[in-house]
Short mmCIF file of C-alpha atoms and ligand atoms in Angstrom, two decimals:
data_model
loop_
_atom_site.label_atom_id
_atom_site.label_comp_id
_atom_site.label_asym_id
_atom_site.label_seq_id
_atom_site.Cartn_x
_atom_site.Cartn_y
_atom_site.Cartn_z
CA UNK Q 1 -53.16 -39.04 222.47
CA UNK Q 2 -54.31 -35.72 224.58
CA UNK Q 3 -53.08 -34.53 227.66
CA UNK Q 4 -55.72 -32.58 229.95
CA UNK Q 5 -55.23 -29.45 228.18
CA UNK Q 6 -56.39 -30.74 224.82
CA UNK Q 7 -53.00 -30.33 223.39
CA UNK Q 8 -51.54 -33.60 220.94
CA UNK Q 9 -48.75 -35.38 222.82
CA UNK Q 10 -45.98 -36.44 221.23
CA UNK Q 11 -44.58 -39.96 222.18
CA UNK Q 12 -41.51 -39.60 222.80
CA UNK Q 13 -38.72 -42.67 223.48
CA UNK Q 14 -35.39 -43.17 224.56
CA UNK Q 15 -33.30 -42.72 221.46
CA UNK Q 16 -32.40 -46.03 220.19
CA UNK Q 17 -29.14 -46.78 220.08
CA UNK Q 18 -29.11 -47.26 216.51
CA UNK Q 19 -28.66 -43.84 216.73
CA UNK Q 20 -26.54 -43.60 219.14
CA UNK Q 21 -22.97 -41.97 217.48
CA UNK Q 22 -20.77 -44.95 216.83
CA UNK Q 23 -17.77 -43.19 217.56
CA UNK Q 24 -18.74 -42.57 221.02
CA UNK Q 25 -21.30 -44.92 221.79
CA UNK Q 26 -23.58 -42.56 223.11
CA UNK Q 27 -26.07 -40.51 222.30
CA UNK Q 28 -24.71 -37.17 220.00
CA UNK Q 29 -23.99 -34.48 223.19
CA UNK Q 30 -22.72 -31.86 220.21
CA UNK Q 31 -23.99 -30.39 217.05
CA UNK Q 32 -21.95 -31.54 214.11
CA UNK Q 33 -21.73 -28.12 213.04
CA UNK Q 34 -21.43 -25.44 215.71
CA UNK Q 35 -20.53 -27.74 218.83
CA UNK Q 36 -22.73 -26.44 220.95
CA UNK Q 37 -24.49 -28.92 223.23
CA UNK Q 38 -27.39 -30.75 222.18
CA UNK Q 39 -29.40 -31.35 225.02
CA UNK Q 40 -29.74 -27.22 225.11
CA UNK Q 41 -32.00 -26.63 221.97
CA UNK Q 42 -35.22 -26.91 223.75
CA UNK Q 43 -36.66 -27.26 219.62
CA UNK Q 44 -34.78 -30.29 219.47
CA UNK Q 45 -32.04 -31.79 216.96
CA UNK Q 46 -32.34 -34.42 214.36
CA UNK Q 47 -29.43 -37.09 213.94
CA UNK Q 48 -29.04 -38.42 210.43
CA UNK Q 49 -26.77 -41.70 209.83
CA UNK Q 50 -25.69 -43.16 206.69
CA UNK Q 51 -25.49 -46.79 206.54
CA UNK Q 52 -24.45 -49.34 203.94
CA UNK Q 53 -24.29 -53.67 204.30
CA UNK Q 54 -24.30 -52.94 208.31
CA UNK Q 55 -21.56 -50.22 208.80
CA UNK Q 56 -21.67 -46.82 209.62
CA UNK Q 57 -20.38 -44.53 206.66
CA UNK Q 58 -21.36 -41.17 207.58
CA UNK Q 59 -23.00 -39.77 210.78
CA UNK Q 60 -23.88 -36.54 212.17
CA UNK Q 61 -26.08 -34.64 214.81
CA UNK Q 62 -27.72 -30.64 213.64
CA UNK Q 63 -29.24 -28.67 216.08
CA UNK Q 64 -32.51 -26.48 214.40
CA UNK Q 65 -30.60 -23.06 213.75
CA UNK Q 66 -28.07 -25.28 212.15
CA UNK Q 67 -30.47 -26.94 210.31
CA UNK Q 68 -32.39 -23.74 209.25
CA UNK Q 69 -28.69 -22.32 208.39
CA UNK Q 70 -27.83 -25.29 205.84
CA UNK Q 71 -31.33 -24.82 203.94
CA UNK Q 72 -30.92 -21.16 203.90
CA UNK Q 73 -27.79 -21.85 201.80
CA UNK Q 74 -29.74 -24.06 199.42
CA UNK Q 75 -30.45 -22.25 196.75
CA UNK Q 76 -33.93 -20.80 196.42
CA UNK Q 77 -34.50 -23.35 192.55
CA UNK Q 78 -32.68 -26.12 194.50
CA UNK Q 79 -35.13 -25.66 197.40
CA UNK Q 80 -38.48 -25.23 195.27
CA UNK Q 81 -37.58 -29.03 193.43
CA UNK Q 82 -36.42 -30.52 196.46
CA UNK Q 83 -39.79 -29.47 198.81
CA UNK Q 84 -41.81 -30.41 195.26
CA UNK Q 85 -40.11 -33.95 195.19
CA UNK Q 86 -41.01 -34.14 198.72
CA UNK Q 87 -44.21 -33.10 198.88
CA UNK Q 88 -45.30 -35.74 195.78
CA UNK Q 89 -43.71 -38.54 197.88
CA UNK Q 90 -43.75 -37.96 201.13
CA UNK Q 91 -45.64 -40.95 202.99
CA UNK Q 92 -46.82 -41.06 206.29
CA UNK Q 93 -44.74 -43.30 207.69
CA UNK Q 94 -42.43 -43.71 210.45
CA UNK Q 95 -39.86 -45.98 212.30
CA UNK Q 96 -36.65 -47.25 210.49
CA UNK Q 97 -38.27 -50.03 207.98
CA UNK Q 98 -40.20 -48.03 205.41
CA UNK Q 99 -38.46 -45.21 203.29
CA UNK Q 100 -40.22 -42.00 203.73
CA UNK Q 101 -40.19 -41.21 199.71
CA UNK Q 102 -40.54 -44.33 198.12
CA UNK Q 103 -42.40 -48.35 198.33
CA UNK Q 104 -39.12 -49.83 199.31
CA UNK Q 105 -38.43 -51.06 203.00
CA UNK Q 106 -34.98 -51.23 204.07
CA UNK Q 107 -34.70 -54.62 203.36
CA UNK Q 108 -35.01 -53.43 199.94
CA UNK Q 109 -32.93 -50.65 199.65
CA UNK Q 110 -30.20 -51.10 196.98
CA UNK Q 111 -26.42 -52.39 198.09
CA UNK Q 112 -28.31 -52.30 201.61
CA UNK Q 113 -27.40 -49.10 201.97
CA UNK Q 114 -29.66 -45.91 203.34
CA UNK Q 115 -30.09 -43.71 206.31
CA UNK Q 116 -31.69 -43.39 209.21
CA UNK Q 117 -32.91 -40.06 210.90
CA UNK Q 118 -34.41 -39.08 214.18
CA UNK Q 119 -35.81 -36.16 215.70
CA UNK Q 120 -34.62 -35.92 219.32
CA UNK Q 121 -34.96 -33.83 222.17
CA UNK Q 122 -32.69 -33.98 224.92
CA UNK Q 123 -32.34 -38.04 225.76
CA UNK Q 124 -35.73 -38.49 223.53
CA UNK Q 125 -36.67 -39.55 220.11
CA UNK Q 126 -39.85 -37.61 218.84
CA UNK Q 127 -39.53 -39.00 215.53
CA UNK Q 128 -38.14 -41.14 213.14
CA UNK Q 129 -37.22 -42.04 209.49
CA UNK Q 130 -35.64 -44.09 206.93
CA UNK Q 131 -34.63 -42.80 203.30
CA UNK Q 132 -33.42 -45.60 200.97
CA UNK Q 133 -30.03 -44.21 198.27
CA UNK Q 134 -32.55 -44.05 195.66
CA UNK Q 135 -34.42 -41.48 196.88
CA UNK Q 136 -31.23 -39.78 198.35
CA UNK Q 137 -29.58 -39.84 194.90
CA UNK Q 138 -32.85 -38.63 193.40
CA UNK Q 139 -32.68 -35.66 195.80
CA UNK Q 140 -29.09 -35.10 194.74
CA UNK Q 141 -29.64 -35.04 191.16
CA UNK Q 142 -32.56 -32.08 191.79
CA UNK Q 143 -30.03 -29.53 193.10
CA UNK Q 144 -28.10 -26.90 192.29
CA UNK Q 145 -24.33 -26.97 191.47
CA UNK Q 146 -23.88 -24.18 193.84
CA UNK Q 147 -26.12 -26.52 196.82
CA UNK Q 148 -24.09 -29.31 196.13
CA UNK Q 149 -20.84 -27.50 196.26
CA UNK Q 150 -22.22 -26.79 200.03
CA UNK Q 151 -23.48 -29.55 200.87
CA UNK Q 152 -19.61 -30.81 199.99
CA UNK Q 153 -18.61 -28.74 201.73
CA UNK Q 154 -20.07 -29.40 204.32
CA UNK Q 155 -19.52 -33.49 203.80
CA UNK Q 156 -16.00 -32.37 203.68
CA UNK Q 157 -15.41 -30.68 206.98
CA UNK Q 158 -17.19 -32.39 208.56
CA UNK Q 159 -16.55 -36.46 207.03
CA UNK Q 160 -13.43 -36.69 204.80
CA UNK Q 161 -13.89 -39.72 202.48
CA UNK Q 162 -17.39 -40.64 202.34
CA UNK Q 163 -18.82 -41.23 199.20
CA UNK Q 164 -19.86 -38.36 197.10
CA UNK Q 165 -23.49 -39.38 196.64
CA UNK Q 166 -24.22 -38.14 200.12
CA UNK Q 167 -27.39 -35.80 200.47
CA UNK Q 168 -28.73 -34.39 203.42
CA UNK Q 169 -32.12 -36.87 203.66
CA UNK Q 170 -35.18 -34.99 204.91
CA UNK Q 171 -37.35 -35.85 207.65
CA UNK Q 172 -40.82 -35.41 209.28
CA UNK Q 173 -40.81 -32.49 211.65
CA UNK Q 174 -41.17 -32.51 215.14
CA UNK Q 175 -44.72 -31.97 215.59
CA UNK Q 176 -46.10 -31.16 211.96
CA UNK Q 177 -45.16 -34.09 209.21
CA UNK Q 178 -44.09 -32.34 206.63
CA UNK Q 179 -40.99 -32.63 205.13
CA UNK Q 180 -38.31 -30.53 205.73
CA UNK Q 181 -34.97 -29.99 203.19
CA UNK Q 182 -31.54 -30.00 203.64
ZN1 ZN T 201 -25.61 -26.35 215.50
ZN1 ZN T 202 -36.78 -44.57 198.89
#
């Protein structure tokens, strides 16, 4: 799709309210992270929940500079393996039913359990994604003790007692699909 100036459009949706935070049955009106308000960040903010046999284990709402912030603490070998994983695997896919790294569909993910990720912009989803806990283990194992460690960190802060296999998933970017860490 163009609009008159020649430019790509993005469609953009309501954001489904499987992404809605279940805790407040709403859409996410803070970053996880800094608490400042969502709806601000003209770039947008991606929402990332973790879900296993129907219930909500882990959820969570980044705006961009946050975003940028967690991968600049990712250690530079930790980054180079995770952005190589990605970019061998990566498919161009979208939605909630296929997993952006690997064949599986979420039917298929193991112990039903995976996450699902959107890119949003004030009330709007840009874009969407599903990684199955393969692929998020397989992005675990690739980094860092010292990336983990903040990653924990940040899992702890933020979520005491969810599992400890938890890794930030990646997800197409707003307007270019490629895949972005943390
Ligand atoms: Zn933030
Ligand atoms: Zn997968």
């Amino acid at each position: 799709m163009e609009n008159e100036e020649g430019e790509i459009e993005i469609p953009r949706e309501p954001i489904p309210e499987v992404l809605y935070s279940f805790y407040e049955e709403r859409p996410f009106r803070i970053c996880t992270r800094c608490g400042e308000s969502l709806p601000e960040f003209d770039e947008g903010y991606r929402v990332s929940k973790l879900f296993k046999k129907g219930e909500v284990l882990m959820e969570y709402a980044l705006c961009f500079p946050c975003l940028e912030a967690m991968m600049d603490e990712t250690s530079e070998e930790s980054k180079k393996r995770l952005n190589k994983f990605q970019a061998e695997r990566f498919r161009n896919v979208s939605g909630f039913n296929d997993c952006n790294l690997c064949e599986r569909t979420r039917d298929q993910a193991r112990g039903d359990e995976y996450s699902l990720v959107g890119i949003c912009q004030a009330n709007d989803m840009l874009d969407s994604g599903m990684i199955c806990i393969e692929c998020m283990e397989e992005m675990a194992e690739l980094v860092s003790e010292e990336t983990r460690r903040n990653w924990d960190k940040f899992k702890e802060e933020n979520f005491p007692g969810v599992p400890a296999d938890f890794a930030p998933s990646p997800v197409p970017g707003p307007v270019h699909r490629t895949p972005v860490t943390t």
